[in-house]
PDB file of N, CA and C in Angstrom:
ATOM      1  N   UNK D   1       0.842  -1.181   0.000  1.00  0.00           N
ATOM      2  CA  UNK D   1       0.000   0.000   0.000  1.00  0.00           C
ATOM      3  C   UNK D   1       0.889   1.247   0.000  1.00  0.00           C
ATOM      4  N   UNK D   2       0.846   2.391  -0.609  1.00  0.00           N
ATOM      5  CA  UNK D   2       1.225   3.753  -0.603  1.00  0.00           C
ATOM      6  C   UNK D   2       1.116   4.044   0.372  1.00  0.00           C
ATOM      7  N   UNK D   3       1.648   4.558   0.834  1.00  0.00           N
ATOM      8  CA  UNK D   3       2.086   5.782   2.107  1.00  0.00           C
ATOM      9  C   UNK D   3       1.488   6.932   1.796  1.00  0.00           C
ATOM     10  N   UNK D   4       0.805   8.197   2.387  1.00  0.00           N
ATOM     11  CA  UNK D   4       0.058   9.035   2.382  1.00  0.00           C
ATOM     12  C   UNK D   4       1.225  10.113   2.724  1.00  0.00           C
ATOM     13  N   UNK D   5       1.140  11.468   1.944  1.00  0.00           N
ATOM     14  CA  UNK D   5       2.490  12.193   2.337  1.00  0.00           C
ATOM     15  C   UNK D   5       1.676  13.299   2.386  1.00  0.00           C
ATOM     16  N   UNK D   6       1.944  14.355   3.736  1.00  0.00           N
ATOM     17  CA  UNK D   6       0.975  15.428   3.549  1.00  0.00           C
ATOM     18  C   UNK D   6       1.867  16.423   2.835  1.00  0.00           C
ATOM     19  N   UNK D   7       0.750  17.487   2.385  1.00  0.00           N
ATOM     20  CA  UNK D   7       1.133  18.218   1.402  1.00  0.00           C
ATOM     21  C   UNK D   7       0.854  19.850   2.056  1.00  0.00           C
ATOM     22  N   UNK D   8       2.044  20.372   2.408  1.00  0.00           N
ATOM     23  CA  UNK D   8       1.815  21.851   3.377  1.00  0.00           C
ATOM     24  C   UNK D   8       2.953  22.797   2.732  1.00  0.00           C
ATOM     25  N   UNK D   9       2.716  24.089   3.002  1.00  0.00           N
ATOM     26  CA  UNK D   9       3.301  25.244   2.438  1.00  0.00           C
ATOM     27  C   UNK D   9       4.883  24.847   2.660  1.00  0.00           C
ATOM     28  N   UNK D  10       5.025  24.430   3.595  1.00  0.00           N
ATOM     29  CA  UNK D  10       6.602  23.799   3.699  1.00  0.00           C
ATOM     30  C   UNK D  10       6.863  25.023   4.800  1.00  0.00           C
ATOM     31  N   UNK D  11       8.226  25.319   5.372  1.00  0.00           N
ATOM     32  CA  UNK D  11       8.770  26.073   6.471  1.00  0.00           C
ATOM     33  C   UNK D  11       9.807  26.935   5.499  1.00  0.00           C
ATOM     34  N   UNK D  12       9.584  28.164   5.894  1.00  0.00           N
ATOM     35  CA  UNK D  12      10.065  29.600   5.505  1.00  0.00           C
ATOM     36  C   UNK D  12      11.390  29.677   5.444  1.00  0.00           C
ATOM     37  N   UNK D  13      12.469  30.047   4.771  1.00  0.00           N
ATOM     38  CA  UNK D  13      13.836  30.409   4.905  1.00  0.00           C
ATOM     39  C   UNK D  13      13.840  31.997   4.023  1.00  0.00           C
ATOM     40  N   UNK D  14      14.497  32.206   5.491  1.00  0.00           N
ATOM     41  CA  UNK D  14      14.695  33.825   5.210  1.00  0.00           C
ATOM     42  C   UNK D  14      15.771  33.947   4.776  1.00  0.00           C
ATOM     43  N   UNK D  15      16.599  34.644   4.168  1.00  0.00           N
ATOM     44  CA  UNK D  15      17.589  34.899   3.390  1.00  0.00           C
ATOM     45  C   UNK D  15      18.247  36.194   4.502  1.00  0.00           C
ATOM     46  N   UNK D  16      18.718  36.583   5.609  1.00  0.00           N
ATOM     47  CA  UNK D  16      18.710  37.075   6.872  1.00  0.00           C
ATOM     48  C   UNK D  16      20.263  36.288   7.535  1.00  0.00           C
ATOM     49  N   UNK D  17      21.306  35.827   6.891  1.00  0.00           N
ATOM     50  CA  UNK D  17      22.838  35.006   6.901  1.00  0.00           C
ATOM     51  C   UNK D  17      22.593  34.355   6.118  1.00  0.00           C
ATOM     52  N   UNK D  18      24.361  34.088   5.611  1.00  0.00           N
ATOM     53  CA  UNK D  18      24.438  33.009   4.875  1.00  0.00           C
ATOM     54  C   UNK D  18      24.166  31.632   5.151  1.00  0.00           C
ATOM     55  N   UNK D  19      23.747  31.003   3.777  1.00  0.00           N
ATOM     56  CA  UNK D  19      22.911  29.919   3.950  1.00  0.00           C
ATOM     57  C   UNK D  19      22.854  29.232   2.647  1.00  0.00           C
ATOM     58  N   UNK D  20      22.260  27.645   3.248  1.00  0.00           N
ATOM     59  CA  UNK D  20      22.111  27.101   1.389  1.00  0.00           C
ATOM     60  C   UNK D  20      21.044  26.278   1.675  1.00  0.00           C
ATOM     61  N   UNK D  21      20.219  26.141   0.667  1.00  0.00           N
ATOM     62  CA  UNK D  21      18.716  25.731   0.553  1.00  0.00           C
ATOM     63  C   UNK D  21      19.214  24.234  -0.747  1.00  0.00           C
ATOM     64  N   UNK D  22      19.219  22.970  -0.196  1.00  0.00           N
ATOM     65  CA  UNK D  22      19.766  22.315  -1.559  1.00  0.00           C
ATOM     66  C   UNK D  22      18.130  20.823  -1.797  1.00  0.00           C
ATOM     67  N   UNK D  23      17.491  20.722  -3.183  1.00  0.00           N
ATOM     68  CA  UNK D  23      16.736  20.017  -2.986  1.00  0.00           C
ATOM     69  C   UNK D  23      16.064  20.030  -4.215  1.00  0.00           C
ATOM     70  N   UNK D  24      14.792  19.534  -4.324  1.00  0.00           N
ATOM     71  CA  UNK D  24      14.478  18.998  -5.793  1.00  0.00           C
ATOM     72  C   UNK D  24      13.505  20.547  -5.701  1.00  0.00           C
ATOM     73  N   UNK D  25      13.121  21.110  -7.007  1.00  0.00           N
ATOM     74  CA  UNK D  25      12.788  22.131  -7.213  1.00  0.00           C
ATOM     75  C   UNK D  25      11.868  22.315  -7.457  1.00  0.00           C
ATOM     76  N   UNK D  26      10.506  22.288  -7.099  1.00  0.00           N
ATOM     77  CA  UNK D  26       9.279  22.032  -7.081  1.00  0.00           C
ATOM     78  C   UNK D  26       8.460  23.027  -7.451  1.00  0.00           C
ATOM     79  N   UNK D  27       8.691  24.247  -7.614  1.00  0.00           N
ATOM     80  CA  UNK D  27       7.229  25.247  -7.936  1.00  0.00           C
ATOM     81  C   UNK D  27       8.098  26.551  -7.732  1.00  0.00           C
ATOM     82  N   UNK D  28       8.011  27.507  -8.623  1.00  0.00           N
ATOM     83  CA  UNK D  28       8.146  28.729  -8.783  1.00  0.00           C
ATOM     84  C   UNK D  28       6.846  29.391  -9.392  1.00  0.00           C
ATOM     85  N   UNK D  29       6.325  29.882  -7.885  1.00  0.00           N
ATOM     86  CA  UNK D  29       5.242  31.335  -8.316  1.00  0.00           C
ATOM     87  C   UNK D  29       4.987  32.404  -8.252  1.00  0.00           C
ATOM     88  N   UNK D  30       4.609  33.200  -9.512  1.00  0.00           N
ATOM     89  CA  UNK D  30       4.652  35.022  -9.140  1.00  0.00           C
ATOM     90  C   UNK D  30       3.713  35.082  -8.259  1.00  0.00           C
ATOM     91  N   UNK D  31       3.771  35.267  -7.519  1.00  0.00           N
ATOM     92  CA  UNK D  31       2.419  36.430  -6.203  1.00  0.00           C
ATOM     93  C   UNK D  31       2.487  37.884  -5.714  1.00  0.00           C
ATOM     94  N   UNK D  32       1.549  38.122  -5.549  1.00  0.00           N
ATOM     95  CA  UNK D  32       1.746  39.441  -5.275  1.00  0.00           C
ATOM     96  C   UNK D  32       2.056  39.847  -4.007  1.00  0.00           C
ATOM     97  N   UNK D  33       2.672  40.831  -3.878  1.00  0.00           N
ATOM     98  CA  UNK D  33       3.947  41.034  -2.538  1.00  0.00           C
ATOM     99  C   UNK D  33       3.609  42.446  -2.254  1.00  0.00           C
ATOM    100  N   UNK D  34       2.217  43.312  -2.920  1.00  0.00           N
ATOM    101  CA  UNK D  34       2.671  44.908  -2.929  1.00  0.00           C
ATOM    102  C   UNK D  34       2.012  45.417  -1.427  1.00  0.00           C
ATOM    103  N   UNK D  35       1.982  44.433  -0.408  1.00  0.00           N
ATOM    104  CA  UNK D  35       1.746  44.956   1.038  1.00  0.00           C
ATOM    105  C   UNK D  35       3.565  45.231   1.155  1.00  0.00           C
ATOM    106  N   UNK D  36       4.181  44.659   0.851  1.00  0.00           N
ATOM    107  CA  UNK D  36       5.905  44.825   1.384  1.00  0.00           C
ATOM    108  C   UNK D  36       6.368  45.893   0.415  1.00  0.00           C
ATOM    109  N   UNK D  37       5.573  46.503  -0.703  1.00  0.00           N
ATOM    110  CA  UNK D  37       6.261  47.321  -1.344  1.00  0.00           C
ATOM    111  C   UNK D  37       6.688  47.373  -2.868  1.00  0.00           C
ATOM    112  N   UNK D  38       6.734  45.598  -3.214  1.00  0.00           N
ATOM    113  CA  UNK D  38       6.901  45.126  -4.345  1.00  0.00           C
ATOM    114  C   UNK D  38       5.832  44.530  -5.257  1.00  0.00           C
ATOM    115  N   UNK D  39       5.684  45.026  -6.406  1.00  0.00           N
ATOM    116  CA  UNK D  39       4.223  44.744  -6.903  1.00  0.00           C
ATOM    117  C   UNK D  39       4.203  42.767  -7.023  1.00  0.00           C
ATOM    118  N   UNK D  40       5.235  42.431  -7.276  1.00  0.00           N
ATOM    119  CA  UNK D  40       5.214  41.202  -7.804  1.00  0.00           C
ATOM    120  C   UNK D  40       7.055  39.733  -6.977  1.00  0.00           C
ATOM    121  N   UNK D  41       6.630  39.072  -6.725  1.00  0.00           N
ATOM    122  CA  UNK D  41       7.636  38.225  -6.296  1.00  0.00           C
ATOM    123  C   UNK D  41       7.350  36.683  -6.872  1.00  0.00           C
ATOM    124  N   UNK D  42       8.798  36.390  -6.522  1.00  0.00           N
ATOM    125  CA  UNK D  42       8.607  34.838  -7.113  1.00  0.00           C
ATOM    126  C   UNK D  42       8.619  34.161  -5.531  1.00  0.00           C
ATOM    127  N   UNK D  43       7.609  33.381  -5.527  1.00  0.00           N
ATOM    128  CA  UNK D  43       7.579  32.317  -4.179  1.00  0.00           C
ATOM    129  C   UNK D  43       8.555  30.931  -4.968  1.00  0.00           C
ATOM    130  N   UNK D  44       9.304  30.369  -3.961  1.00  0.00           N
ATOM    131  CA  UNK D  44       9.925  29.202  -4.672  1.00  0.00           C
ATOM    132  C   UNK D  44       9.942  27.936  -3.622  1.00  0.00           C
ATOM    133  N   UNK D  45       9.749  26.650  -3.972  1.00  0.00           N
ATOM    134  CA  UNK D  45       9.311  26.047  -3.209  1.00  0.00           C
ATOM    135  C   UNK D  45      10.472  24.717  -3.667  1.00  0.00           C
ATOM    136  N   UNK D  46      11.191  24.046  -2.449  1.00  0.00           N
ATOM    137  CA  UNK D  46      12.154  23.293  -2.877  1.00  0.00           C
ATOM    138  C   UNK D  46      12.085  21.906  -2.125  1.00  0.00           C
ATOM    139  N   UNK D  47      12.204  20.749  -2.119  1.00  0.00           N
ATOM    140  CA  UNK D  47      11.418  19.650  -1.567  1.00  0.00           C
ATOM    141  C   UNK D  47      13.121  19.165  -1.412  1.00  0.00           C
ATOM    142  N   UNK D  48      13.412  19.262   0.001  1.00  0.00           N
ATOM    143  CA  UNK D  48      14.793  18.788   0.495  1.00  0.00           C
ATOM    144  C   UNK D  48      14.705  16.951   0.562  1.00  0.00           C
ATOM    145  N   UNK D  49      16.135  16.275   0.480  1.00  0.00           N
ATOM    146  CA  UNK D  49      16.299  15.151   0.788  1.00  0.00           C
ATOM    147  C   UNK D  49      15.399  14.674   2.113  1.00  0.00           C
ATOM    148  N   UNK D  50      14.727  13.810   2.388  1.00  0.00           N
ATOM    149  CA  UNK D  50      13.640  13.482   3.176  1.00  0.00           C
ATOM    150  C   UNK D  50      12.364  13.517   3.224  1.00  0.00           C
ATOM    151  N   UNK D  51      12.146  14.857   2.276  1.00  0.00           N
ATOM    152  CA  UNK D  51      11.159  15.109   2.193  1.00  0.00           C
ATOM    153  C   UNK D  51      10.564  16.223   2.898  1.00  0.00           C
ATOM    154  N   UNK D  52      10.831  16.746   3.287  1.00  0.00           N
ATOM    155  CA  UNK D  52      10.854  18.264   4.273  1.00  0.00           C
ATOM    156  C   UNK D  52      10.926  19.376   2.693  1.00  0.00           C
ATOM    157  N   UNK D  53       9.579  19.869   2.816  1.00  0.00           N
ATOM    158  CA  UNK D  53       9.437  21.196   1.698  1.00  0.00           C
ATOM    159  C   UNK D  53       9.700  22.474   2.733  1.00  0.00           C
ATOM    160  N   UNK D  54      10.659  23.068   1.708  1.00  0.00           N
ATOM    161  CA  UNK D  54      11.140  24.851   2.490  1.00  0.00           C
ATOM    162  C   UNK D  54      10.395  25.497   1.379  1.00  0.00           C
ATOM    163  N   UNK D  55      10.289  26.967   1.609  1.00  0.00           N
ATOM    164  CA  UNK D  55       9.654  27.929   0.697  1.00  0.00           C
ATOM    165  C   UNK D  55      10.920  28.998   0.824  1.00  0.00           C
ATOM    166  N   UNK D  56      10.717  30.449   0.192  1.00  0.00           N
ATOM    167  CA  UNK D  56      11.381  31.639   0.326  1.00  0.00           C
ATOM    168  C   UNK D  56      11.195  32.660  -1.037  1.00  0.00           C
ATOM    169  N   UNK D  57      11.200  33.953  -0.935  1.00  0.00           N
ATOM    170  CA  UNK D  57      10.941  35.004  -1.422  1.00  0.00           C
ATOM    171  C   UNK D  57      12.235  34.416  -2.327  1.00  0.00           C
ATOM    172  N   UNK D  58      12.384  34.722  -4.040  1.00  0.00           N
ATOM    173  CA  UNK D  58      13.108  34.880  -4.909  1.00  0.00           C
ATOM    174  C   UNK D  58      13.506  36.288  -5.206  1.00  0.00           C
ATOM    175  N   UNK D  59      14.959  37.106  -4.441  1.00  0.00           N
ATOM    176  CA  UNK D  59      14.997  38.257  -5.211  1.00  0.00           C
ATOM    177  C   UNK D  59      15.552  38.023  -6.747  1.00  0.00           C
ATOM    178  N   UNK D  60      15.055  39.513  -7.058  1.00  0.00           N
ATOM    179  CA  UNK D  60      15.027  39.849  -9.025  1.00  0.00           C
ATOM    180  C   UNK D  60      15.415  38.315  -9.621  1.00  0.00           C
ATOM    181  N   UNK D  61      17.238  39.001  -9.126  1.00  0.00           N
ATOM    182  CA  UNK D  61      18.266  38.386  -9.867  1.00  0.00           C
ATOM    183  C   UNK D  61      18.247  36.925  -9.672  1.00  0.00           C
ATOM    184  N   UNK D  62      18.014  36.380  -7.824  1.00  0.00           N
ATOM    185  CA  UNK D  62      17.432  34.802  -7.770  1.00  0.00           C
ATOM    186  C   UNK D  62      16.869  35.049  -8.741  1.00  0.00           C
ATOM    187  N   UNK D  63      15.370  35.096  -8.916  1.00  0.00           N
ATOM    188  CA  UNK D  63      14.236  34.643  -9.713  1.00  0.00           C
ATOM    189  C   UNK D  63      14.489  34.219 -11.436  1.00  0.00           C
ATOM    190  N   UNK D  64      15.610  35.363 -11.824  1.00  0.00           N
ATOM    191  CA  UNK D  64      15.596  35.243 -12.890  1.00  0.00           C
ATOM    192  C   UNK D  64      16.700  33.850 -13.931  1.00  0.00           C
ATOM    193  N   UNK D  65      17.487  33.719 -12.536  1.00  0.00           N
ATOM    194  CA  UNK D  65      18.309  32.224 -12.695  1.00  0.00           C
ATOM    195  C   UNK D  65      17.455  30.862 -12.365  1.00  0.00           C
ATOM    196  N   UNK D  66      16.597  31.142 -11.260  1.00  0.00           N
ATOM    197  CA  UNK D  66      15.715  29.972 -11.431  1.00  0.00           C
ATOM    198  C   UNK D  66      14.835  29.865 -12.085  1.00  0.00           C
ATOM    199  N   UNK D  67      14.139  30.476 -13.007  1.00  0.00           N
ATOM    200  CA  UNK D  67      13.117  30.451 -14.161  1.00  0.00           C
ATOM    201  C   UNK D  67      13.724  29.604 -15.239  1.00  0.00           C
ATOM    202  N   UNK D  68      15.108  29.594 -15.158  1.00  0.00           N
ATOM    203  CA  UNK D  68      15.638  28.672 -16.723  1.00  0.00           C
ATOM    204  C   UNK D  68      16.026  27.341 -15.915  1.00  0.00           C
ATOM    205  N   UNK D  69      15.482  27.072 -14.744  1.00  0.00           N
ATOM    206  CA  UNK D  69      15.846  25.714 -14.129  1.00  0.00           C
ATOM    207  C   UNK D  69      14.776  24.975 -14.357  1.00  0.00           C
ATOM    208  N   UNK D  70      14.111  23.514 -14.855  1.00  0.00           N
ATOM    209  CA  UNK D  70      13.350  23.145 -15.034  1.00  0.00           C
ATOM    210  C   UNK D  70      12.848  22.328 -14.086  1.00  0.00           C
ATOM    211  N   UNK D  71      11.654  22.290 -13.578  1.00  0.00           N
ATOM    212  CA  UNK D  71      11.140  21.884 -12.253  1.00  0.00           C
ATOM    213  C   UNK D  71      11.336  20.410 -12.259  1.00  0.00           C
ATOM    214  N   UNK D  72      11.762  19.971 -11.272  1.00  0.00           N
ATOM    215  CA  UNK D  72      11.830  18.797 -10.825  1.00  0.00           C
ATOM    216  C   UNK D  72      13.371  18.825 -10.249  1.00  0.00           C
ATOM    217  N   UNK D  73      14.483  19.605 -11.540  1.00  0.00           N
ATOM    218  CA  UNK D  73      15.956  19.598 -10.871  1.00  0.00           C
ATOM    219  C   UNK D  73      16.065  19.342  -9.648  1.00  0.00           C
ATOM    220  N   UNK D  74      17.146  19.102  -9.514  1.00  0.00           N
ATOM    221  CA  UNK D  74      18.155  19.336  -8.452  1.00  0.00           C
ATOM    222  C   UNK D  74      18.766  20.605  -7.981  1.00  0.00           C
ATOM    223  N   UNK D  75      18.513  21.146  -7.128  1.00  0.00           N
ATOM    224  CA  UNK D  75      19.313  22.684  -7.274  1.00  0.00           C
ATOM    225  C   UNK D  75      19.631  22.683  -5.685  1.00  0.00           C
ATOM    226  N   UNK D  76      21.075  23.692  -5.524  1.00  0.00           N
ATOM    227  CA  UNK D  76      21.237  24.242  -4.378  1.00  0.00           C
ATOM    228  C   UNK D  76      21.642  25.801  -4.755  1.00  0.00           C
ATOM    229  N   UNK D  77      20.885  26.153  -3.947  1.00  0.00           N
ATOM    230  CA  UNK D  77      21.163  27.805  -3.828  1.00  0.00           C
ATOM    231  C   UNK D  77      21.506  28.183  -2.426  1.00  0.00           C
ATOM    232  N   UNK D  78      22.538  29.358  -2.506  1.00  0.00           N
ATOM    233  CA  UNK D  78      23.537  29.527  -1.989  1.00  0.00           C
ATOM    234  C   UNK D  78      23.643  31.159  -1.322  1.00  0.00           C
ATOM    235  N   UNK D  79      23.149  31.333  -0.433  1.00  0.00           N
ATOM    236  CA  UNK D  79      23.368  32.945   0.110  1.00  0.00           C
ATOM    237  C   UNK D  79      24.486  33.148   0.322  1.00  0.00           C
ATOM    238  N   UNK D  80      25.672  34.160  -0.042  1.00  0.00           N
ATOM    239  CA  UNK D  80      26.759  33.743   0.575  1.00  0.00           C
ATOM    240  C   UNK D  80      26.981  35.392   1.753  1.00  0.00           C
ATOM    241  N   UNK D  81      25.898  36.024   2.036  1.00  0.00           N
ATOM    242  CA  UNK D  81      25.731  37.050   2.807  1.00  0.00           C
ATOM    243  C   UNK D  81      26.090  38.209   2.389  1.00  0.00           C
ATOM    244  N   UNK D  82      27.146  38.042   1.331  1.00  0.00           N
ATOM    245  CA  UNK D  82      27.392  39.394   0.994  1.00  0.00           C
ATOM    246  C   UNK D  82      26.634  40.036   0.179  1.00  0.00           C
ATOM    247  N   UNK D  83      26.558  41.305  -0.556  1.00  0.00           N
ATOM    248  CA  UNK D  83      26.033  42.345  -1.387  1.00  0.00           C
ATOM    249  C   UNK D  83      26.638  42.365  -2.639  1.00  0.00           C
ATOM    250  N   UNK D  84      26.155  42.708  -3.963  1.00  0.00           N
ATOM    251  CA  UNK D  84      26.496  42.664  -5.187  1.00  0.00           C
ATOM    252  C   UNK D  84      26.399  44.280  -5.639  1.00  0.00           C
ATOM    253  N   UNK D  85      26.232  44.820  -6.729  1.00  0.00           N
ATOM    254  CA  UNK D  85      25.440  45.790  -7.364  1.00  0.00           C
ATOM    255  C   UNK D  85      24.892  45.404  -8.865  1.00  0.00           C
ATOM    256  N   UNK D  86      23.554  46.005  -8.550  1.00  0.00           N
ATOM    257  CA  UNK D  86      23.329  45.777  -9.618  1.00  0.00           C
ATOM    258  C   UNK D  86      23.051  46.913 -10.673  1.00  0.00           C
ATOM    259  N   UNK D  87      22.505  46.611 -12.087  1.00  0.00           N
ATOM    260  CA  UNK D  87      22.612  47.551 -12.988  1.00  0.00           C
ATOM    261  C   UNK D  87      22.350  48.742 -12.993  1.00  0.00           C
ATOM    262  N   UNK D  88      21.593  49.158 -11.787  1.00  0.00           N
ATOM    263  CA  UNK D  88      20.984  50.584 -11.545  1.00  0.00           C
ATOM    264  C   UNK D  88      21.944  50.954 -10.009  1.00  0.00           C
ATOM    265  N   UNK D  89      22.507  50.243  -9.877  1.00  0.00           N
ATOM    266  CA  UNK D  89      24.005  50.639  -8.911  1.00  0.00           C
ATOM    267  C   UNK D  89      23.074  50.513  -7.371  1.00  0.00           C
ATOM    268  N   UNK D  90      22.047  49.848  -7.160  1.00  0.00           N
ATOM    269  CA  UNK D  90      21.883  49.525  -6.197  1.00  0.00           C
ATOM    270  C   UNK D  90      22.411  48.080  -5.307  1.00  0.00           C
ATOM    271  N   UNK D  91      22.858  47.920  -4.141  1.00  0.00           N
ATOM    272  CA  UNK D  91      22.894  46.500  -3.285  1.00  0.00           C
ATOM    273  C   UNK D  91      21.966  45.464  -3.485  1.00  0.00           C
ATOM    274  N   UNK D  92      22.170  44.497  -4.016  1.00  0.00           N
ATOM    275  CA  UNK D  92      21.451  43.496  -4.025  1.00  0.00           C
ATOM    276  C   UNK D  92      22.549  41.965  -3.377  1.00  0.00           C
ATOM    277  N   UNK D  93      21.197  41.252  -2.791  1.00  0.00           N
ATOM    278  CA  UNK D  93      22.134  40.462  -1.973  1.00  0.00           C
ATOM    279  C   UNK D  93      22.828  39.197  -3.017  1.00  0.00           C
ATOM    280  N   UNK D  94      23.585  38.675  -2.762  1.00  0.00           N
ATOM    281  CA  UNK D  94      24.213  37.851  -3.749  1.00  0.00           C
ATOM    282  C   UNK D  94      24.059  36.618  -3.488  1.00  0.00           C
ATOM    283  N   UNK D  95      23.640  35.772  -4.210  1.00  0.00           N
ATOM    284  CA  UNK D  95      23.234  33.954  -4.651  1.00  0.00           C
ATOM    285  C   UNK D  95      24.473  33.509  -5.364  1.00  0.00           C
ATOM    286  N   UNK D  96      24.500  32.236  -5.325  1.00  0.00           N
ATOM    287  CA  UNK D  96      24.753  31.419  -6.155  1.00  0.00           C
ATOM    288  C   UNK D  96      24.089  30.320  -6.283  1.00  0.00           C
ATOM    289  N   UNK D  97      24.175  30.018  -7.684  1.00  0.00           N
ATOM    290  CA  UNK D  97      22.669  28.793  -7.945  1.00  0.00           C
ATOM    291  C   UNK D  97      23.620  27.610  -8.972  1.00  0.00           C
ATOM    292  N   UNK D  98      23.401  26.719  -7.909  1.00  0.00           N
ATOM    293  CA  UNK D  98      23.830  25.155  -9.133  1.00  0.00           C
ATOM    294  C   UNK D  98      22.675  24.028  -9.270  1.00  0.00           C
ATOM    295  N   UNK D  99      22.537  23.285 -10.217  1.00  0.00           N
ATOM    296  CA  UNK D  99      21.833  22.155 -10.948  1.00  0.00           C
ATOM    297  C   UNK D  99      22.355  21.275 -10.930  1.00  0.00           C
ATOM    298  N   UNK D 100      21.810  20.204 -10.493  1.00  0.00           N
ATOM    299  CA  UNK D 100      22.472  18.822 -11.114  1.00  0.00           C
ATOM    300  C   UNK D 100      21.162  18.191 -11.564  1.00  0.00           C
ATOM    301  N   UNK D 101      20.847  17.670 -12.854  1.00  0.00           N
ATOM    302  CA  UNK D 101      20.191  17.261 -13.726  1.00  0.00           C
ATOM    303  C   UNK D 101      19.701  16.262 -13.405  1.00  0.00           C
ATOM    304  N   UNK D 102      18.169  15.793 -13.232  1.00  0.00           N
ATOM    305  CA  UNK D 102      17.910  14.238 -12.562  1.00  0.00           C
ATOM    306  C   UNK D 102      18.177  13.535 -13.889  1.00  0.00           C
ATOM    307  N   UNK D 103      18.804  12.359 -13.519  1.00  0.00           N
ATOM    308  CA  UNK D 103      18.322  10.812 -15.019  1.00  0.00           C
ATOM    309  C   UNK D 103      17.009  10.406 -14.613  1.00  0.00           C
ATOM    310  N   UNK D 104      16.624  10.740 -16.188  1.00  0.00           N
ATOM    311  CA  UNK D 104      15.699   9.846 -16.458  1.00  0.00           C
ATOM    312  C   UNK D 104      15.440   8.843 -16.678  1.00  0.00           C
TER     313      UNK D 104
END
């Protein structure tokens, strides 16, 4: 018989120190965020070894590296605490994002 697996928003990781989120890549969604200021965010939802789902806010530059990741991957993403700049010369916090490709 199947085992019954519940299915919940998963537990929050704030991006607040460095940190790494590593796990199969399950759902990237725009929602709307414009109580915090921002009209639009990516929610991203990552299903760790065990089975334990995390969630977390995608900034810009996240969002726009995980959109070309195709759901199901493998991915670990990587806060490494420090600050970047970006094209309009503002601080943005800095990621790094790797894939490893499931076999099919």
């Amino acid at each position: 018989m199947d085992e019954w697996k519940e299915v919940s928003g998963g537990s929050y990781v704030a991006w607040d120190s460095p940190k790494e989120v590593v796990g199969r890549l399950i759902e990237l969604q725009e929602v709307d965020n414009s109580r915090f200021g921002d009209r639009r965010a990516m929610r991203v939802r990552v299903e760790k070894e065990g089975g334990e789902v995390v969630w977390f806010f995608a900034p810009a530059m996240l969002a726009s590296r995980l959109r070309e990741i195709p759901l199901g991957s493998m991915v670990r993403v990587v806060y490494t605490g420090k600050y970047t700049t970006s094209s309009n010369n503002r601080p943005v916090k800095e990621f790094r994002v790797y894939v490893k490709a499931v076999k099919a």
